[in-house]
PDB file of C-alpha atoms in Angstrom:
ATOM      1  CA  MET A 801     133.837 100.160  87.270  1.00 82.00           C
ATOM      2  CA  HIS A 802     135.488  97.158  85.638  1.00 92.00           C
ATOM      3  CA  LEU A 803     132.879  94.405  85.373  1.00 96.00           C
ATOM      4  CA  GLU A 804     133.943  90.848  86.211  1.00 96.00           C
ATOM      5  CA  CYS A 805     130.618  89.244  87.158  1.00 97.00           C
ATOM      6  CA  LEU A 806     128.442  90.923  84.532  1.00 98.00           C
ATOM      7  CA  GLN A 807     128.670  91.863  80.873  1.00 98.00           C
ATOM      8  CA  LEU A 808     126.784  94.876  79.550  1.00 98.00           C
ATOM      9  CA  SER A 809     126.013  95.903  75.991  1.00 98.00           C
ATOM     10  CA  ILE A 810     123.802  98.820  74.978  1.00 98.00           C
ATOM     11  CA  SER A 811     122.233  99.250  71.552  1.00 97.00           C
ATOM     12  CA  GLY A 812     120.130 102.352  71.076  1.00 96.00           C
ATOM     13  CA  LYS A 813     117.651 102.396  73.935  1.00 97.00           C
ATOM     14  CA  THR A 814     117.910  98.690  74.758  1.00 98.00           C
ATOM     15  CA  ALA A 815     120.495  96.865  76.825  1.00 99.00           C
ATOM     16  CA  LEU A 816     121.636  93.302  77.401  1.00 99.00           C
ATOM     17  CA  VAL A 817     122.892  92.509  80.903  1.00 99.00           C
ATOM     18  CA  GLU A 818     124.466  89.067  81.256  1.00 99.00           C
ATOM     19  CA  LEU A 819     125.474  87.315  84.450  1.00 98.00           C
ATOM     20  CA  ALA A 820     128.880  86.177  83.268  1.00 98.00           C
ATOM     21  CA  ARG A 821     130.372  83.626  85.646  1.00 98.00           C
ATOM     22  CA  PRO A 822     128.999  80.388  84.177  1.00 97.00           C
ATOM     23  CA  ASP A 823     131.660  78.312  85.941  1.00 97.00           C
ATOM     24  CA  GLN A 824     130.111  79.438  89.251  1.00 96.00           C
ATOM     25  CA  LEU A 825     126.518  79.201  87.986  1.00 97.00           C
ATOM     26  CA  ASN A 826     126.400  83.013  88.102  1.00 98.00           C
ATOM     27  CA  VAL A 827     126.432  83.123  91.894  1.00 97.00           C
ATOM     28  CA  LEU A 828     125.044  86.311  93.449  1.00 97.00           C
ATOM     29  CA  ASP A 829     127.729  87.347  95.911  1.00 96.00           C
ATOM     30  CA  GLU A 830     128.709  90.801  97.192  1.00 96.00           C
ATOM     31  CA  GLN A 831     130.745  91.571  94.079  1.00 97.00           C
ATOM     32  CA  ALA A 832     127.911  90.617  91.732  1.00 97.00           C
ATOM     33  CA  LEU A 833     125.480  92.783  93.694  1.00 97.00           C
ATOM     34  CA  ASN A 834     127.869  95.741  93.593  1.00 98.00           C
ATOM     35  CA  GLU A 835     128.272  95.384  89.834  1.00 98.00           C
ATOM     36  CA  LEU A 836     124.520  95.094  89.357  1.00 98.00           C
ATOM     37  CA  GLU A 837     124.032  98.320  91.284  1.00 98.00           C
ATOM     38  CA  PHE A 838     126.601 100.042  89.062  1.00 98.00           C
ATOM     39  CA  VAL A 839     124.874  98.751  85.918  1.00 98.00           C
ATOM     40  CA  LEU A 840     121.483 100.026  87.102  1.00 98.00           C
ATOM     41  CA  ASN A 841     122.955 103.497  87.555  1.00 98.00           C
ATOM     42  CA  HIS A 842     124.603 103.347  84.130  1.00 98.00           C
ATOM     43  CA  LEU A 843     121.366 102.304  82.417  1.00 98.00           C
ATOM     44  CA  LEU A 844     119.645 105.266  84.025  1.00 97.00           C
ATOM     45  CA  GLU A 845     122.372 107.648  82.857  1.00 97.00           C
ATOM     46  CA  GLN A 846     122.171 106.268  79.305  1.00 97.00           C
ATOM     47  CA  GLY A 847     118.390 106.599  79.108  1.00 97.00           C
ATOM     48  CA  VAL A 848     117.876 102.894  78.393  1.00 98.00           C
ATOM     49  CA  LYS A 849     114.169 102.093  78.089  1.00 98.00           C
ATOM     50  CA  ALA A 850     114.259  98.277  78.043  1.00 99.00           C
ATOM     51  CA  ALA A 851     116.887  95.901  79.418  1.00 99.00           C
ATOM     52  CA  ILE A 852     117.252  92.135  79.093  1.00 99.00           C
ATOM     53  CA  LEU A 853     118.720  90.267  82.043  1.00 99.00           C
ATOM     54  CA  THR A 854     120.025  86.757  81.378  1.00 99.00           C
ATOM     55  CA  GLY A 855     122.769  84.353  82.387  1.00 99.00           C
ATOM     56  CA  GLN A 856     125.624  82.700  80.552  1.00 98.00           C
ATOM     57  CA  GLY A 857     125.987  78.934  80.568  1.00 97.00           C
ATOM     58  CA  ARG A 858     123.455  76.603  82.150  1.00 97.00           C
ATOM     59  CA  ALA A 859     122.256  78.978  84.862  1.00 98.00           C
ATOM     60  CA  PHE A 860     120.381  82.244  84.983  1.00 98.00           C
ATOM     61  CA  ALA A 861     121.645  82.499  88.553  1.00 98.00           C
ATOM     62  CA  ALA A 862     121.748  79.585  90.968  1.00 94.00           C
ATOM     63  CA  GLY A 863     121.526  81.715  94.094  1.00 92.00           C
ATOM     64  CA  ALA A 864     123.773  83.345  96.649  1.00 90.00           C
ATOM     65  CA  ASP A 865     127.177  82.147  97.820  1.00 90.00           C
ATOM     66  CA  VAL A 866     126.240  79.477 100.379  1.00 90.00           C
ATOM     67  CA  LYS A 867     129.843  79.042 101.541  1.00 90.00           C
ATOM     68  CA  ALA A 868     130.003  82.737 102.394  1.00 92.00           C
ATOM     69  CA  MET A 869     126.611  82.629 104.110  1.00 91.00           C
ATOM     70  CA  ALA A 870     127.716  79.685 106.252  1.00 90.00           C
ATOM     71  CA  GLU A 871     130.283  82.027 107.828  1.00 93.00           C
ATOM     72  CA  MET A 872     127.806  84.839 108.551  1.00 92.00           C
ATOM     73  CA  ASP A 873     126.405  85.800 111.925  1.00 93.00           C
ATOM     74  CA  GLU A 874     123.009  87.442 112.410  1.00 93.00           C
ATOM     75  CA  ARG A 875     124.321  90.963 111.802  1.00 94.00           C
ATOM     76  CA  ALA A 876     126.161  90.049 108.597  1.00 93.00           C
ATOM     77  CA  ALA A 877     123.166  88.074 107.333  1.00 92.00           C
ATOM     78  CA  ARG A 878     120.859  91.037 107.869  1.00 93.00           C
ATOM     79  CA  ALA A 879     123.235  93.386 106.042  1.00 94.00           C
ATOM     80  CA  PHE A 880     123.554  90.954 103.121  1.00 94.00           C
ATOM     81  CA  SER A 881     119.781  90.517 102.854  1.00 93.00           C
ATOM     82  CA  LEU A 882     119.176  94.258 103.008  1.00 93.00           C
ATOM     83  CA  LYS A 883     121.748  94.867 100.278  1.00 95.00           C
ATOM     84  CA  GLY A 884     120.140  92.361  97.921  1.00 94.00           C
ATOM     85  CA  ASN A 885     116.647  93.553  98.767  1.00 93.00           C
ATOM     86  CA  GLN A 886     117.477  97.186  98.132  1.00 94.00           C
ATOM     87  CA  ILE A 887     119.248  96.543  94.826  1.00 96.00           C
ATOM     88  CA  PHE A 888     116.430  94.312  93.576  1.00 96.00           C
ATOM     89  CA  GLN A 889     113.919  96.952  94.648  1.00 94.00           C
ATOM     90  CA  ARG A 890     115.818  99.405  92.463  1.00 96.00           C
ATOM     91  CA  ILE A 891     115.090  97.139  89.494  1.00 97.00           C
ATOM     92  CA  GLU A 892     111.410  97.229  90.391  1.00 94.00           C
ATOM     93  CA  GLU A 893     111.465 101.030  90.712  1.00 94.00           C
ATOM     94  CA  HIS A 894     113.796 101.696  87.747  1.00 97.00           C
ATOM     95  CA  PRO A 895     112.193 103.615  84.848  1.00 97.00           C
ATOM     96  CA  ALA A 896     113.476 101.018  82.366  1.00 98.00           C
ATOM     97  CA  ILE A 897     111.461  97.871  81.739  1.00 99.00           C
ATOM     98  CA  PHE A 898     113.416  94.732  82.663  1.00 99.00           C
ATOM     99  CA  VAL A 899     112.883  91.468  80.794  1.00 99.00           C
ATOM    100  CA  ALA A 900     114.313  88.380  82.491  1.00 99.00           C
ATOM    101  CA  ALA A 901     115.349  85.793  79.904  1.00 99.00           C
ATOM    102  CA  VAL A 902     115.644  82.764  82.162  1.00 99.00           C
ATOM    103  CA  ASN A 903     117.995  80.405  80.365  1.00 98.00           C
ATOM    104  CA  GLY A 904     118.622  77.772  83.044  1.00 98.00           C
ATOM    105  CA  TYR A 905     118.699  77.447  86.816  1.00 99.00           C
ATOM    106  CA  ALA A 906     116.921  80.309  88.605  1.00 99.00           C
ATOM    107  CA  LEU A 907     117.168  79.226  92.213  1.00 98.00           C
ATOM    108  CA  GLY A 908     117.090  81.138  95.485  1.00 97.00           C
ATOM    109  CA  GLY A 909     118.479  84.602  94.886  1.00 97.00           C
ATOM    110  CA  GLY A 910     118.479  83.855  91.160  1.00 98.00           C
ATOM    111  CA  LEU A 911     114.719  83.385  91.162  1.00 99.00           C
ATOM    112  CA  GLU A 912     114.364  86.490  93.312  1.00 98.00           C
ATOM    113  CA  LEU A 913     116.317  88.453  90.707  1.00 99.00           C
ATOM    114  CA  ALA A 914     113.915  87.267  88.009  1.00 99.00           C
ATOM    115  CA  LEU A 915     110.952  88.170  90.244  1.00 98.00           C
ATOM    116  CA  ALA A 916     112.215  91.751  90.497  1.00 97.00           C
ATOM    117  CA  CYS A 917     112.074  92.092  86.708  1.00 98.00           C
ATOM    118  CA  ASP A 918     108.923  93.317  84.988  1.00 98.00           C
ATOM    119  CA  LEU A 919     108.510  90.472  82.499  1.00 99.00           C
ATOM    120  CA  ARG A 920     109.900  86.950  82.365  1.00 99.00           C
ATOM    121  CA  LEU A 921     110.527  84.612  79.440  1.00 99.00           C
ATOM    122  CA  ALA A 922     111.865  81.100  79.965  1.00 99.00           C
ATOM    123  CA  SER A 923     113.871  78.565  78.034  1.00 99.00           C
ATOM    124  CA  SER A 924     112.417  75.072  78.014  1.00 98.00           C
ATOM    125  CA  LYS A 925     115.504  74.125  80.043  1.00 98.00           C
ATOM    126  CA  ALA A 926     114.826  76.656  82.814  1.00 99.00           C
ATOM    127  CA  VAL A 927     114.436  75.428  86.391  1.00 99.00           C
ATOM    128  CA  PHE A 928     112.872  77.553  89.120  1.00 99.00           C
ATOM    129  CA  GLY A 929     112.803  77.262  92.890  1.00 98.00           C
ATOM    130  CA  GLN A 930     113.207  78.807  96.331  1.00 98.00           C
ATOM    131  CA  PRO A 931     115.205  76.025  98.034  1.00 97.00           C
ATOM    132  CA  GLU A 932     116.300  78.061 101.065  1.00 96.00           C
ATOM    133  CA  ILE A 933     114.046  76.108 103.446  1.00 96.00           C
ATOM    134  CA  ASN A 934     116.191  73.041 102.728  1.00 96.00           C
ATOM    135  CA  LEU A 935     119.178  74.971 104.095  1.00 94.00           C
ATOM    136  CA  GLY A 936     117.390  75.989 107.273  1.00 95.00           C
ATOM    137  CA  ILE A 937     116.841  79.592 106.160  1.00 95.00           C
ATOM    138  CA  ILE A 938     114.249  81.621 104.249  1.00 93.00           C
ATOM    139  CA  PRO A 939     114.481  83.679 101.045  1.00 94.00           C
ATOM    140  CA  GLY A 940     116.361  86.897 101.713  1.00 93.00           C
ATOM    141  CA  PHE A 941     116.228  88.954  98.500  1.00 95.00           C
ATOM    142  CA  GLY A 942     112.494  89.663  98.282  1.00 94.00           C
ATOM    143  CA  GLY A 943     111.122  86.226  97.445  1.00 95.00           C
ATOM    144  CA  THR A 944     108.660  86.150 100.338  1.00 94.00           C
ATOM    145  CA  GLN A 945     107.223  89.442  99.112  1.00 92.00           C
ATOM    146  CA  ARG A 946     107.214  89.216  95.314  1.00 95.00           C
ATOM    147  CA  LEU A 947     106.426  85.552  94.724  1.00 97.00           C
ATOM    148  CA  PRO A 948     102.972  85.739  96.422  1.00 95.00           C
ATOM    149  CA  ARG A 949     102.135  88.794  94.339  1.00 94.00           C
ATOM    150  CA  LEU A 950     102.988  86.989  91.123  1.00 96.00           C
ATOM    151  CA  ILE A 951     101.610  83.482  91.631  1.00 97.00           C
ATOM    152  CA  GLY A 952      99.306  83.944  94.633  1.00 96.00           C
ATOM    153  CA  PRO A 953      99.953  83.281  98.328  1.00 96.00           C
ATOM    154  CA  THR A 954      98.910  79.623  98.344  1.00 97.00           C
ATOM    155  CA  ARG A 955     101.135  78.629  95.436  1.00 98.00           C
ATOM    156  CA  ALA A 956     103.957  80.795  96.805  1.00 98.00           C
ATOM    157  CA  LYS A 957     103.737  79.001 100.145  1.00 98.00           C
ATOM    158  CA  GLU A 958     104.048  75.684  98.319  1.00 98.00           C
ATOM    159  CA  TRP A 959     107.167  76.868  96.505  1.00 98.00           C
ATOM    160  CA  ILE A 960     108.823  78.426  99.575  1.00 98.00           C
ATOM    161  CA  LEU A 961     107.790  75.917 102.260  1.00 98.00           C
ATOM    162  CA  THR A 962     108.654  72.779 100.272  1.00 98.00           C
ATOM    163  CA  GLY A 963     111.788  74.087  98.556  1.00 98.00           C
ATOM    164  CA  ARG A 964     110.889  72.095  95.442  1.00 98.00           C
ATOM    165  CA  ARG A 965     112.168  72.787  91.943  1.00 98.00           C
ATOM    166  CA  TYR A 966     109.787  73.532  89.076  1.00 99.00           C
ATOM    167  CA  ASN A 967     110.313  73.254  85.344  1.00 99.00           C
ATOM    168  CA  ALA A 968     109.516  75.926  82.783  1.00 99.00           C
ATOM    169  CA  GLN A 969     106.055  74.586  81.959  1.00 98.00           C
ATOM    170  CA  GLU A 970     105.126  74.529  85.644  1.00 98.00           C
ATOM    171  CA  ALA A 971     106.310  78.124  85.959  1.00 99.00           C
ATOM    172  CA  LEU A 972     104.188  79.041  82.938  1.00 99.00           C
ATOM    173  CA  THR A 973     101.123  77.350  84.430  1.00 98.00           C
ATOM    174  CA  ALA A 974     101.696  79.214  87.700  1.00 98.00           C
ATOM    175  CA  GLY A 975     101.734  82.511  85.800  1.00 98.00           C
ATOM    176  CA  LEU A 976     105.344  83.297  86.619  1.00 98.00           C
ATOM    177  CA  VAL A 977     106.559  83.527  83.013  1.00 99.00           C
ATOM    178  CA  LEU A 978     104.961  84.890  79.852  1.00 98.00           C
ATOM    179  CA  GLU A 979     106.164  82.217  77.469  1.00 98.00           C
ATOM    180  CA  VAL A 980     108.385  79.146  77.213  1.00 99.00           C
ATOM    181  CA  VAL A 981     110.575  78.850  74.117  1.00 99.00           C
ATOM    182  CA  GLU A 982     113.389  76.622  72.923  1.00 98.00           C
ATOM    183  CA  PRO A 983     116.851  77.678  74.159  1.00 98.00           C
ATOM    184  CA  GLU A 984     117.983  79.059  70.795  1.00 98.00           C
ATOM    185  CA  GLU A 985     114.827  81.191  70.572  1.00 99.00           C
ATOM    186  CA  LEU A 986     115.089  82.759  74.029  1.00 99.00           C
ATOM    187  CA  LEU A 987     117.421  85.675  73.369  1.00 98.00           C
ATOM    188  CA  PRO A 988     115.881  86.648  69.987  1.00 98.00           C
ATOM    189  CA  LYS A 989     112.433  86.571  71.594  1.00 99.00           C
ATOM    190  CA  ALA A 990     113.639  88.742  74.477  1.00 99.00           C
ATOM    191  CA  GLN A 991     115.374  91.156  72.096  1.00 98.00           C
ATOM    192  CA  ALA A 992     112.223  91.535  70.006  1.00 98.00           C
ATOM    193  CA  LEU A 993     110.195  92.263  73.132  1.00 98.00           C
ATOM    194  CA  ALA A 994     112.771  94.752  74.402  1.00 98.00           C
ATOM    195  CA  GLN A 995     112.781  96.580  71.064  1.00 98.00           C
ATOM    196  CA  GLU A 996     108.988  96.679  71.018  1.00 97.00           C
ATOM    197  CA  LEU A 997     109.078  98.307  74.446  1.00 97.00           C
ATOM    198  CA  ALA A 998     111.870 100.712  73.476  1.00 96.00           C
ATOM    199  CA  ASP A 999     109.753 101.989  70.589  1.00 96.00           C
ATOM    200  CA  LYS A1000     107.294 103.394  73.142  1.00 94.00           C
ATOM    201  CA  SER A1001     107.605 106.655  75.067  1.00 93.00           C
ATOM    202  CA  GLY A1002     110.137 106.155  77.860  1.00 93.00           C
ATOM    203  CA  PRO A1003     108.461 108.458  80.406  1.00 92.00           C
ATOM    204  CA  ILE A1004     105.061 106.902  79.729  1.00 92.00           C
ATOM    205  CA  LEU A1005     106.469 103.383  80.089  1.00 94.00           C
ATOM    206  CA  ALA A1006     107.905 104.400  83.459  1.00 94.00           C
ATOM    207  CA  LEU A1007     104.597 105.897  84.591  1.00 92.00           C
ATOM    208  CA  ALA A1008     102.696 102.782  83.541  1.00 92.00           C
ATOM    209  CA  LYS A1009     105.182 100.599  85.429  1.00 92.00           C
ATOM    210  CA  ARG A1010     104.789 102.708  88.578  1.00 89.00           C
ATOM    211  CA  ALA A1011     101.005 102.587  88.352  1.00 90.00           C
ATOM    212  CA  ILE A1012     100.912  98.807  87.915  1.00 89.00           C
ATOM    213  CA  ASN A1013     103.358  98.250  90.767  1.00 86.00           C
ATOM    214  CA  ALA A1014     101.228 100.462  93.013  1.00 83.00           C
ATOM    215  CA  SER A1015      98.149  98.391  92.197  1.00 81.00           C
ATOM    216  CA  THR A1016      99.780  95.210  93.491  1.00 75.00           C
ATOM    217  CA  GLY A1017     100.789  96.705  96.823  1.00 66.00           C
ATOM    218  CA  LEU A1018     104.178  97.916  97.944  1.00 54.00           C
ATOM    219  CA  VAL A1019     106.935  95.437  98.614  1.00 53.00           C
ATOM    220  CA  ASP A1020     108.192  95.339 102.201  1.00 57.00           C
ATOM    221  CA  GLN A1021     109.859  98.759 102.330  1.00 60.00           C
ATOM    222  CA  ASN A1022     113.570  98.330 101.623  1.00 55.00           C
ATOM    223  CA  GLY A1023     113.271  94.681 102.660  1.00 68.00           C
ATOM    224  CA  GLN A1024     113.357  95.471 106.381  1.00 74.00           C
ATOM    225  CA  THR A1025     110.885  92.788 107.501  1.00 74.00           C
ATOM    226  CA  GLU A1026     112.278  90.003 105.349  1.00 75.00           C
ATOM    227  CA  ALA A1027     115.879  90.914 106.180  1.00 76.00           C
ATOM    228  CA  GLY A1028     115.132  90.764 109.896  1.00 75.00           C
ATOM    229  CA  LEU A1029     113.509  87.343 109.627  1.00 75.00           C
ATOM    230  CA  PHE A1030     116.257  86.093 107.302  1.00 79.00           C
ATOM    231  CA  ALA A1031     118.873  87.198 109.839  1.00 82.00           C
ATOM    232  CA  SER A1032     116.967  85.450 112.636  1.00 82.00           C
ATOM    233  CA  CYS A1033     117.553  82.137 110.853  1.00 85.00           C
ATOM    234  CA  PHE A1034     121.251  82.553 111.641  1.00 89.00           C
ATOM    235  CA  THR A1035     120.529  82.497 115.391  1.00 87.00           C
ATOM    236  CA  TYR A1036     119.075  78.980 115.149  1.00 86.00           C
ATOM    237  CA  HIS A1037     121.031  75.742 115.211  1.00 84.00           C
ATOM    238  CA  ASP A1038     119.048  74.530 112.200  1.00 81.00           C
ATOM    239  CA  GLY A1039     119.948  77.571 110.116  1.00 77.00           C
ATOM    240  CA  MET A1040     123.676  77.097 110.559  1.00 82.00           C
ATOM    241  CA  GLU A1041     123.367  73.309 110.289  1.00 86.00           C
ATOM    242  CA  GLY A1042     121.561  73.546 106.956  1.00 82.00           C
ATOM    243  CA  LEU A1043     124.169  75.843 105.440  1.00 86.00           C
ATOM    244  CA  LYS A1044     127.092  73.797 106.745  1.00 85.00           C
ATOM    245  CA  ALA A1045     125.512  70.577 105.516  1.00 86.00           C
ATOM    246  CA  PHE A1046     125.191  72.050 102.024  1.00 84.00           C
ATOM    247  CA  VAL A1047     128.837  73.095 102.014  1.00 87.00           C
ATOM    248  CA  GLU A1048     129.871  69.670 103.321  1.00 88.00           C
ATOM    249  CA  LYS A1049     127.595  67.922 100.787  1.00 85.00           C
ATOM    250  CA  ARG A1050     125.578  65.971 103.330  1.00 91.00           C
ATOM    251  CA  LYS A1051     121.986  65.832 104.515  1.00 88.00           C
ATOM    252  CA  PRO A1052     121.255  68.353 107.296  1.00 89.00           C
ATOM    253  CA  GLN A1053     120.325  67.071 110.741  1.00 85.00           C
ATOM    254  CA  PHE A1054     117.662  69.536 111.870  1.00 81.00           C
ATOM    255  CA  GLN A1055     116.828  69.599 115.597  1.00 80.00           C
ATOM    256  CA  ASP A1056     113.974  72.132 115.629  1.00 68.00           C
ATOM    257  CA  ARG A1057     116.032  74.663 117.524  1.00 84.00           C
TER     258      ARG A1057
END
């Protein structure tokens, strides 16, 4: 597959996967998801043991394509959510260890992508958030499942129900990221961590990852529950109003229906 949304480089048993549409803030649309799925298969075939996931420009990934979502009906929304959920679950179940190097905006689906990774490092310029509630919808790529596991249900409810943005230090305090470093230090730090992991036994790393994931409880299987609830948002006036208002760059007029 010719990659247009991502760039992939493999060195030994480590890989660097970059979201490579900085002019679009590395939006996670259907094409990006398809390319990510291809890359996951390729990493498996190449026996990669540790992979860094980062973004080019000022965003890690600023979420899904809101303009496209504004045109979706309930059925299309469910299919889109299931696709993202299932691909992100493959990251969680992949034998390689994934290190998210969050360089900038990690919002909505972008944050959910980072949540699916095993370890997260952040630039001091990183910004985190699940702003979907402000659009009249809910997270659709696993955020309602993984965020509570990582920062606790009470804090996760704050993040998801308010739709606020949080800086790197706040994410560190919440336990979401391992470390906050200056922007120029982020990739070298991630590469050093990836190499440290790649020096271990690949099969044993994979077994340890499976065991730890099992201890935290299984994510909603294949995203069925979250996808159904996400799709339900598209049957409400407020869901469509929120998305349209974002596209039209105005404040949504929610009517509680």
